[in-house]
mmCIF file of C-alpha atoms in Angstrom:
data_model
loop_
_atom_site.group_PDB
_atom_site.id
_atom_site.type_symbol
_atom_site.label_atom_id
_atom_site.label_comp_id
_atom_site.label_asym_id
_atom_site.label_seq_id
_atom_site.Cartn_x
_atom_site.Cartn_y
_atom_site.Cartn_z
ATOM 1 C CA ASP V 145 0.301 0.081 0.080
ATOM 2 C CA GLY V 146 3.283 2.349 -0.235
ATOM 3 C CA SER V 147 3.508 2.400 3.504
ATOM 4 C CA VAL V 148 6.979 2.100 5.245
ATOM 5 C CA SER V 149 7.629 -0.052 8.614
ATOM 6 C CA VAL V 150 10.964 0.905 10.535
ATOM 7 C CA THR V 151 11.366 -1.616 13.669
ATOM 8 C CA ASP V 152 14.361 -1.633 15.868
ATOM 9 C CA ASP V 153 15.767 -3.410 19.016
ATOM 10 C CA GLY V 154 16.573 -0.600 21.532
ATOM 11 C CA ARG V 155 15.248 0.415 24.751
ATOM 12 C CA GLY V 156 11.678 1.664 23.207
ATOM 13 C CA ILE V 157 10.338 4.949 23.453
ATOM 14 C CA PRO V 158 9.095 5.598 27.050
ATOM 15 C CA THR V 159 5.545 5.450 27.578
ATOM 16 C CA ASP V 160 5.320 6.877 31.229
ATOM 17 C CA VAL V 161 3.881 10.562 31.508
ATOM 18 C CA HIS V 162 6.049 13.527 30.584
ATOM 19 C CA PRO V 163 6.630 15.794 33.189
ATOM 20 C CA THR V 164 6.096 19.123 30.981
ATOM 21 C CA THR V 165 3.508 17.724 28.796
ATOM 22 C CA GLY V 166 1.312 15.771 31.161
ATOM 23 C CA LYS V 167 1.034 13.340 27.742
ATOM 24 C CA SER V 168 2.558 9.986 27.427
ATOM 25 C CA ALA V 169 6.392 10.407 26.416
ATOM 26 C CA LEU V 170 5.423 8.556 23.442
ATOM 27 C CA GLU V 171 2.813 11.043 22.555
ATOM 28 C CA THR V 172 5.152 13.681 23.579
ATOM 29 C CA VAL V 173 8.020 12.901 20.927
ATOM 30 C CA LEU V 174 5.446 12.319 18.011
ATOM 31 C CA THR V 175 3.231 15.497 18.410
ATOM 32 C CA ILE V 176 5.530 18.123 19.669
ATOM 33 C CA LEU V 177 8.891 19.625 17.835
ATOM 34 C CA HIS V 178 12.101 19.725 19.284
ATOM 35 C CA ALA V 179 10.971 16.662 21.940
ATOM 36 C CA GLY V 180 12.989 13.946 21.102
ATOM 37 C CA GLY V 181 16.262 12.509 22.752
ATOM 38 C CA LYS V 182 18.442 14.882 20.799
ATOM 39 C CA PHE V 183 17.258 18.064 22.735
ATOM 40 C CA GLY V 184 17.207 16.294 26.443
ATOM 41 C CA SER V 185 20.196 16.401 28.946
ATOM 42 C CA GLY V 186 20.106 12.427 29.166
ATOM 43 C CA GLY V 187 18.361 11.030 26.198
ATOM 44 C CA TYR V 188 21.762 10.004 24.538
ATOM 45 C CA LYS V 189 25.335 10.840 23.758
ATOM 46 C CA VAL V 190 25.290 11.062 20.168
ATOM 47 C CA SER V 191 22.485 12.024 17.938
ATOM 48 C CA GLY V 192 22.538 11.596 14.213
ATOM 49 C CA GLY V 193 19.715 14.179 13.861
ATOM 50 C CA LEU V 194 20.178 17.550 12.855
ATOM 51 C CA HIS V 195 16.980 19.335 13.551
ATOM 52 C CA GLY V 196 15.196 17.115 16.427
ATOM 53 C CA VAL V 197 12.112 17.341 14.286
ATOM 54 C CA GLY V 198 12.040 13.669 12.763
ATOM 55 C CA ILE V 199 9.403 11.464 14.202
ATOM 56 C CA SER V 200 7.024 14.321 14.828
ATOM 57 C CA VAL V 201 7.265 15.563 11.302
ATOM 58 C CA VAL V 202 6.712 12.099 9.930
ATOM 59 C CA ASN V 203 3.472 11.819 11.845
ATOM 60 C CA ALA V 204 2.551 15.391 10.880
ATOM 61 C CA LEU V 205 2.953 14.530 6.932
ATOM 62 C CA SER V 206 1.339 10.799 7.372
ATOM 63 C CA ALA V 207 -2.339 9.677 6.599
ATOM 64 C CA TRP V 208 -1.780 7.555 9.780
ATOM 65 C CA VAL V 209 0.939 6.217 12.053
ATOM 66 C CA ASP V 210 0.734 3.180 13.696
ATOM 67 C CA VAL V 211 3.208 2.900 16.607
ATOM 68 C CA THR V 212 4.080 -0.004 18.677
ATOM 69 C CA VAL V 213 6.803 0.010 21.953
ATOM 70 C CA TRP V 214 7.666 -3.447 23.587
ATOM 71 C CA ARG V 215 9.151 -1.990 27.310
ATOM 72 C CA ASP V 216 8.905 -3.311 30.520
ATOM 73 C CA HIS V 217 7.381 -6.432 30.017
ATOM 74 C CA LYS V 218 4.476 -4.678 28.226
ATOM 75 C CA VAL V 219 3.432 -4.006 24.683
ATOM 76 C CA HIS V 220 2.321 -0.384 24.044
ATOM 77 C CA THR V 221 0.107 0.432 20.793
ATOM 78 C CA GLN V 222 -1.439 3.982 19.591
ATOM 79 C CA ARG V 223 -2.523 5.275 16.326
ATOM 80 C CA TYR V 224 -2.475 8.595 14.727
ATOM 81 C CA GLU V 225 -4.260 10.183 11.991
ATOM 82 C CA ARG V 226 -2.623 13.422 10.526
ATOM 83 C CA GLY V 227 -0.482 13.927 13.194
ATOM 84 C CA ILE V 228 -3.325 13.529 15.893
ATOM 85 C CA PRO V 229 -3.665 10.444 18.040
ATOM 86 C CA VAL V 230 -7.241 8.528 17.262
ATOM 87 C CA THR V 231 -6.593 5.789 19.976
ATOM 88 C CA GLU V 232 -5.580 6.118 23.627
ATOM 89 C CA LEU V 233 -1.954 4.611 24.539
ATOM 90 C CA VAL V 234 -3.015 0.709 25.021
ATOM 91 C CA SER V 235 -0.559 -1.228 27.113
ATOM 92 C CA SER V 236 -1.223 -5.023 27.444
ATOM 93 C CA PRO V 237 1.498 -7.355 29.487
ATOM 94 C CA SER V 238 4.210 -9.184 27.405
ATOM 95 C CA GLN V 239 5.545 -12.570 28.071
ATOM 96 C CA GLU V 240 8.677 -11.765 25.906
ATOM 97 C CA GLU V 241 11.918 -10.034 26.977
ATOM 98 C CA LYS V 242 11.657 -8.020 23.887
ATOM 99 C CA THR V 243 12.303 -4.327 23.850
ATOM 100 C CA GLY V 244 12.075 -1.939 20.869
ATOM 101 C CA THR V 245 10.112 0.373 18.745
ATOM 102 C CA ARG V 246 7.983 -0.253 15.568
ATOM 103 C CA VAL V 247 6.560 2.817 13.539
ATOM 104 C CA ASN V 248 4.235 2.136 10.650
ATOM 105 C CA PHE V 249 3.312 5.508 8.701
ATOM 106 C CA LEU V 250 1.811 6.002 5.190
ATOM 107 C CA PRO V 251 2.590 9.145 3.677
ATOM 108 C CA ASP V 252 -0.108 11.609 3.215
ATOM 109 C CA THR V 253 -1.381 12.209 -0.376
ATOM 110 C CA GLU V 254 -3.176 15.463 0.362
ATOM 111 C CA ILE V 255 0.369 17.084 1.175
ATOM 112 C CA PHE V 256 2.306 15.046 -1.291
ATOM 113 C CA SER V 257 -0.335 15.676 -3.878
ATOM 114 C CA GLN V 258 1.903 14.175 -6.870
ATOM 115 C CA GLY V 259 2.284 10.986 -4.967
ATOM 116 C CA ILE V 260 5.422 9.716 -3.190
ATOM 117 C CA GLU V 261 7.560 6.935 -4.463
ATOM 118 C CA PHE V 262 10.413 5.809 -2.006
ATOM 119 C CA ASP V 263 13.743 5.296 -4.585
ATOM 120 C CA TYR V 264 15.278 1.755 -3.901
ATOM 121 C CA SER V 265 18.564 2.569 -4.382
ATOM 122 C CA THR V 266 18.700 5.728 -2.270
ATOM 123 C CA LEU V 267 17.340 4.038 0.635
ATOM 124 C CA SER V 268 19.424 0.711 0.166
ATOM 125 C CA GLY V 269 22.670 3.084 -0.213
ATOM 126 C CA ARG V 270 21.962 4.786 2.970
ATOM 127 C CA LEU V 271 21.226 1.849 5.083
ATOM 128 C CA ARG V 272 24.355 0.071 3.996
ATOM 129 C CA GLU V 273 26.189 3.490 4.475
ATOM 130 C CA LEU V 274 24.780 3.213 8.139
ATOM 131 C CA ALA V 275 25.668 -0.488 8.549
ATOM 132 C CA TYR V 276 29.417 0.480 7.322
ATOM 133 C CA LEU V 277 29.423 3.474 9.963
ATOM 134 C CA ASN V 278 28.402 1.225 12.872
ATOM 135 C CA ALA V 279 30.413 -1.721 13.192
ATOM 136 C CA GLY V 280 28.296 -4.795 13.954
ATOM 137 C CA VAL V 281 24.624 -3.657 14.023
ATOM 138 C CA LYS V 282 22.616 -5.299 11.570
ATOM 139 C CA ILE V 283 19.983 -3.778 9.362
ATOM 140 C CA THR V 284 17.586 -5.719 7.339
ATOM 141 C CA PHE V 285 16.009 -3.706 4.421
ATOM 142 C CA SER V 286 12.551 -5.377 2.919
ATOM 143 C CA ASP V 287 10.804 -4.083 -0.560
ATOM 144 C CA TYR V 288 7.668 -5.872 -0.694
ATOM 145 C CA ARG V 289 6.723 -3.592 -3.957
ATOM 146 C CA PRO V 290 7.762 -5.781 -6.610
ATOM 147 C CA GLU V 291 6.327 -9.426 -7.311
ATOM 148 C CA GLU V 292 9.328 -11.105 -6.234
ATOM 149 C CA PRO V 293 10.550 -8.741 -3.055
ATOM 150 C CA HIS V 294 13.742 -7.696 -2.520
ATOM 151 C CA ILE V 295 15.447 -8.211 1.138
ATOM 152 C CA GLU V 296 19.183 -7.218 1.937
ATOM 153 C CA THR V 297 20.562 -7.580 5.318
ATOM 154 C CA TYR V 298 23.680 -5.346 5.761
ATOM 155 C CA CYS V 299 26.151 -5.968 8.668
ATOM 156 C CA TYR V 300 29.926 -5.064 8.578
ATOM 157 C CA GLU V 301 32.188 -6.524 11.457
ATOM 158 C CA GLY V 302 34.960 -4.545 9.813
ATOM 159 C CA GLY V 303 33.027 -0.855 9.700
ATOM 160 C CA ILE V 304 34.456 1.574 7.963
ATOM 161 C CA LYS V 305 37.603 -0.658 7.041
ATOM 162 C CA GLU V 306 35.220 -2.731 5.088
ATOM 163 C CA TYR V 307 33.631 0.457 3.454
ATOM 164 C CA VAL V 308 37.046 1.560 2.230
ATOM 165 C CA ALA V 309 37.598 -2.272 1.147
ATOM 166 C CA TYR V 310 34.293 -1.969 -0.682
ATOM 167 C CA MET V 311 35.378 1.221 -2.432
ATOM 168 C CA CYS V 312 38.642 -0.064 -3.500
ATOM 169 C CA ARG V 313 36.932 -3.607 -4.751
ATOM 170 C CA GLU V 314 37.594 -2.458 -8.535
ATOM 171 C CA LYS V 315 41.387 -0.799 -7.917
ATOM 172 C CA GLU V 316 44.569 -1.968 -7.847
ATOM 173 C CA THR V 317 45.715 -1.140 -4.047
ATOM 174 C CA LEU V 318 49.065 -0.065 -3.143
ATOM 175 C CA HIS V 319 49.486 -1.574 -0.141
ATOM 176 C CA LYS V 320 47.893 -4.471 1.568
ATOM 177 C CA ASP V 321 46.610 -3.200 4.952
ATOM 178 C CA ILE V 322 43.811 -0.708 5.260
ATOM 179 C CA ILE V 323 45.327 1.609 7.813
ATOM 180 C CA TYR V 324 42.811 2.132 10.545
ATOM 181 C CA VAL V 325 42.588 4.655 13.361
ATOM 182 C CA SER V 326 40.314 4.513 16.248
ATOM 183 C CA GLY V 327 40.288 6.816 19.194
ATOM 184 C CA GLU V 328 38.601 8.818 22.148
ATOM 185 C CA LYS V 329 39.514 12.214 23.541
ATOM 186 C CA ASN V 330 37.317 14.728 25.566
ATOM 187 C CA GLY V 331 34.001 12.624 24.654
ATOM 188 C CA ILE V 332 34.706 13.092 20.912
ATOM 189 C CA ASN V 333 34.988 9.650 19.112
ATOM 190 C CA ILE V 334 37.067 9.250 15.717
ATOM 191 C CA GLU V 335 37.430 6.342 13.394
ATOM 192 C CA VAL V 336 39.647 6.430 10.213
ATOM 193 C CA ALA V 337 40.218 4.328 7.358
ATOM 194 C CA PHE V 338 42.468 4.707 4.418
ATOM 195 C CA GLN V 339 44.342 2.843 1.726
ATOM 196 C CA TRP V 340 46.162 4.038 -1.834
ATOM 197 C CA CYS V 341 45.464 2.681 -4.841
ATOM 198 C CA ILE V 342 47.942 2.644 -7.844
ATOM 199 C CA ASP V 343 45.360 3.216 -10.544
ATOM 200 C CA ALA V 344 43.786 6.239 -9.276
ATOM 201 C CA TYR V 345 45.082 9.783 -9.692
ATOM 202 C CA SER V 346 42.835 12.031 -7.342
ATOM 203 C CA ASP V 347 41.388 11.347 -3.618
ATOM 204 C CA ASN V 348 38.181 9.544 -2.555
ATOM 205 C CA ILE V 349 37.484 10.909 1.004
ATOM 206 C CA LEU V 350 34.015 10.531 2.393
ATOM 207 C CA GLY V 351 33.594 12.424 5.606
ATOM 208 C CA PHE V 352 30.905 11.756 8.577
ATOM 209 C CA ALA V 353 29.821 13.434 11.678
ATOM 210 C CA ASN V 354 27.508 11.627 13.897
ATOM 211 C CA ASN V 355 26.711 9.428 10.740
ATOM 212 C CA ILE V 356 25.682 12.373 8.966
ATOM 213 C CA ARG V 357 27.527 12.523 5.441
ATOM 214 C CA THR V 358 29.310 16.041 5.513
ATOM 215 C CA ILE V 359 29.688 16.560 1.572
ATOM 216 C CA ASP V 360 30.907 20.061 2.361
ATOM 217 C CA GLY V 361 33.973 19.136 4.449
ATOM 218 C CA GLY V 362 34.685 20.470 8.093
ATOM 219 C CA THR V 363 36.815 20.298 10.508
ATOM 220 C CA HIS V 364 37.532 16.757 10.783
ATOM 221 C CA LEU V 365 38.754 16.625 7.168
ATOM 222 C CA GLU V 366 40.806 19.463 7.359
ATOM 223 C CA GLY V 367 42.360 18.066 10.700
ATOM 224 C CA LEU V 368 42.960 14.628 8.067
ATOM 225 C CA LYS V 369 44.426 16.346 5.447
ATOM 226 C CA ALA V 370 46.508 18.359 7.236
ATOM 227 C CA VAL V 371 48.461 15.255 9.326
ATOM 228 C CA LEU V 372 48.645 13.311 6.148
ATOM 229 C CA THR V 373 50.406 16.300 4.479
ATOM 230 C CA ARG V 374 52.535 16.806 7.499
ATOM 231 C CA THR V 375 53.333 12.900 8.499
ATOM 232 C CA LEU V 376 54.522 12.105 4.694
ATOM 233 C CA ASN V 377 56.259 15.245 4.677
ATOM 234 C CA ASN V 378 58.174 14.054 7.590
ATOM 235 C CA VAL V 379 59.029 11.086 6.259
ATOM 236 C CA VAL V 380 60.277 12.229 3.080
ATOM 237 C CA CYS V 381 62.772 14.450 4.685
ATOM 238 C CA LYS V 382 63.881 11.351 6.841
ATOM 239 C CA ARG V 383 64.303 9.580 4.035
ATOM 240 C CA ASN V 384 66.011 12.079 1.989
ATOM 241 C CA LYS V 385 63.369 11.437 -0.940
ATOM 242 C CA ILE V 386 63.378 15.084 -2.076
ATOM 243 C CA LYS V 387 66.421 17.045 -2.865
ATOM 244 C CA GLU V 388 67.032 19.906 0.037
ATOM 245 C CA ASN V 389 66.117 22.777 -2.532
ATOM 246 C CA GLU V 390 63.077 21.351 -3.297
ATOM 247 C CA PRO V 391 59.635 22.160 -1.800
ATOM 248 C CA ASN V 392 57.193 20.095 0.079
ATOM 249 C CA LEU V 393 55.081 18.067 -1.166
ATOM 250 C CA ALA V 394 51.602 19.363 -1.548
ATOM 251 C CA GLY V 395 48.266 17.892 0.175
ATOM 252 C CA GLU V 396 47.119 16.844 -3.259
ATOM 253 C CA ASN V 397 50.254 15.236 -3.991
ATOM 254 C CA VAL V 398 50.190 13.009 -1.017
ATOM 255 C CA ARG V 399 46.358 12.503 -1.398
ATOM 256 C CA GLU V 400 46.582 11.318 -5.144
ATOM 257 C CA GLY V 401 45.081 7.650 -5.316
ATOM 258 C CA LEU V 402 43.814 7.681 -1.584
ATOM 259 C CA THR V 403 40.702 6.282 -0.399
ATOM 260 C CA ALA V 404 39.694 7.061 2.501
ATOM 261 C CA VAL V 405 36.464 7.423 5.022
ATOM 262 C CA ILE V 406 36.556 9.260 8.410
ATOM 263 C CA SER V 407 33.803 9.446 11.224
ATOM 264 C CA VAL V 408 33.750 11.320 14.072
ATOM 265 C CA LYS V 409 31.018 10.886 16.841
ATOM 266 C CA VAL V 410 30.239 14.965 18.548
ATOM 267 C CA PRO V 411 28.387 14.999 21.761
ATOM 268 C CA GLU V 412 27.310 18.625 20.390
ATOM 269 C CA PRO V 413 27.954 19.152 17.014
ATOM 270 C CA GLU V 414 27.595 22.383 14.807
ATOM 271 C CA PHE V 415 26.955 22.166 11.593
ATOM 272 C CA GLU V 416 27.361 25.100 8.970
ATOM 273 C CA GLY V 417 24.788 26.516 6.635
ATOM 274 C CA GLN V 418 21.284 25.792 6.107
ATOM 275 C CA THR V 419 21.622 21.931 4.631
ATOM 276 C CA LYS V 420 24.150 21.339 7.551
ATOM 277 C CA THR V 421 26.580 19.383 5.464
ATOM 278 C CA LYS V 422 29.810 20.981 6.763
ATOM 279 C CA LEU V 423 31.306 20.460 10.556
ATOM 280 C CA GLY V 424 32.160 23.420 12.444
ATOM 281 C CA ASN V 425 33.457 22.067 15.607
ATOM 282 C CA THR V 426 37.077 23.597 15.850
ATOM 283 C CA GLU V 427 38.215 20.986 18.608
ATOM 284 C CA VAL V 428 37.624 18.172 16.458
ATOM 285 C CA ARG V 429 40.601 19.107 13.830
ATOM 286 C CA GLY V 430 43.464 19.077 16.458
ATOM 287 C CA ILE V 431 41.552 15.476 18.386
ATOM 288 C CA VAL V 432 41.903 14.125 14.307
ATOM 289 C CA ASP V 433 45.386 15.591 13.865
ATOM 290 C CA SER V 434 46.950 14.048 16.954
ATOM 291 C CA LEU V 435 45.096 10.430 17.108
ATOM 292 C CA VAL V 436 45.675 10.005 13.256
ATOM 293 C CA GLY V 437 49.452 11.629 13.209
ATOM 294 C CA GLU V 438 50.314 9.118 16.284
ATOM 295 C CA THR V 439 48.911 6.064 14.747
ATOM 296 C CA LEU V 440 50.323 6.924 10.965
ATOM 297 C CA ASN V 441 53.845 7.620 12.341
ATOM 298 C CA GLU V 442 53.759 4.396 14.305
ATOM 299 C CA TYR V 443 52.853 2.373 11.203
ATOM 300 C CA LEU V 444 55.061 3.890 8.628
ATOM 301 C CA GLU V 445 58.035 3.086 11.113
ATOM 302 C CA GLN V 446 57.004 -0.440 11.482
ATOM 303 C CA ASN V 447 56.312 -0.896 7.658
ATOM 304 C CA PRO V 448 59.142 0.837 6.021
ATOM 305 C CA GLN V 449 58.483 -0.849 2.341
ATOM 306 C CA VAL V 450 54.587 0.435 2.644
ATOM 307 C CA ALA V 451 56.121 3.920 3.354
ATOM 308 C CA ASP V 452 58.298 3.854 0.534
ATOM 309 C CA THR V 453 55.478 2.910 -2.013
ATOM 310 C CA ILE V 454 53.344 5.473 -0.785
ATOM 311 C CA ILE V 455 56.046 8.242 -0.825
ATOM 312 C CA GLU V 456 57.046 7.337 -4.562
ATOM 313 C CA LYS V 457 53.739 7.755 -5.569
ATOM 314 C CA ALA V 458 53.485 11.172 -3.815
ATOM 315 C CA VAL V 459 56.702 12.045 -4.974
ATOM 316 C CA GLN V 460 55.480 11.119 -8.767
ATOM 317 C CA ALA V 461 52.558 13.197 -8.418
ATOM 318 C CA TYR V 462 54.730 16.106 -7.463
ATOM 319 C CA LYS V 463 57.107 15.848 -10.348
ATOM 320 C CA ALA V 464 54.046 15.426 -13.021
ATOM 321 C CA ALA V 465 52.012 18.229 -11.229
ATOM 322 C CA GLU V 466 55.722 20.236 -12.086
ATOM 323 C CA ALA V 467 56.042 19.218 -15.230
ATOM 324 C CA ALA V 468 52.468 20.390 -16.125
ATOM 325 C CA ARG V 469 52.876 23.748 -14.539
ATOM 326 C CA ARG V 470 56.180 24.296 -16.692
ATOM 327 C CA ALA V 471 54.430 23.137 -19.727
ATOM 328 C CA ARG V 472 51.751 25.664 -19.095
ATOM 329 C CA ASP V 473 54.387 28.327 -18.425
ATOM 330 C CA LEU V 474 56.130 27.635 -21.871
ATOM 331 C CA VAL V 475 52.645 27.553 -23.632
ATOM 332 C CA ARG V 476 52.135 31.231 -22.066
ATOM 333 C CA ARG V 477 54.912 32.859 -23.101
#
């Protein structure tokens, strides 16, 4: 019928009376903007929401919403139509140990007058991405619209390391290991995985903050780019790979052929711009820089052959860029 069902096995949305609204916590988050866990003080440490209006807006824009909550050995159900509760919250005992929430909704054709079609590839791509970003989390995506239903399960124990491997699956890698960094500082968690490829001449870096794709970059990507450039230039100097009078390798030389995923989890993210696709937290840059620098230095010292192959590619990129610049200058003369 074009409806969507989303089920999780979390704690279940609370159903007790909310102290501010006098309604159940479930009804509060479904009918009041900014009432979700993102805006509370103890809801959860890191939120993947941007505006704190997700479920209440879904409710407002749906012909109907059916919610089922499993919590405290009870099953709680309630139905909403066009944003308004049409039944009381009904609770009944449950013998199961199960916890979680299921939300079923049907988009309202009076609002979406052109109709609404959920795109399979958009949804499957995003769900696969979320499974990579949250190692070990299992996500099952079922599409019952075709005669033969599509059912896919995404679960990656290797997390973003597997994401990089997936991105490099059709390329020739420069080194076998995917370099992986994971750490936490001042409540901010960072994870980075990266690998250089022989047959790639630009970089492919994906950045995420609280599972949100930051297509316009931000301080986490600035920190990563800066530490890669500095670390590899230090190794170049130690190994005398460039003559003394030659300038340092530029960032684009170092990143040529690089595939990387960086994911940061920030308790209080600051996103820039109306679309919120750029991370603005200044403290993140330094944390990424120090954690990645430490691990990368150690890895390159322990794997001198890998260090040499990465540097060789960067030096070749530098020489090619210099040759192209000289050729341009000659033409201009």
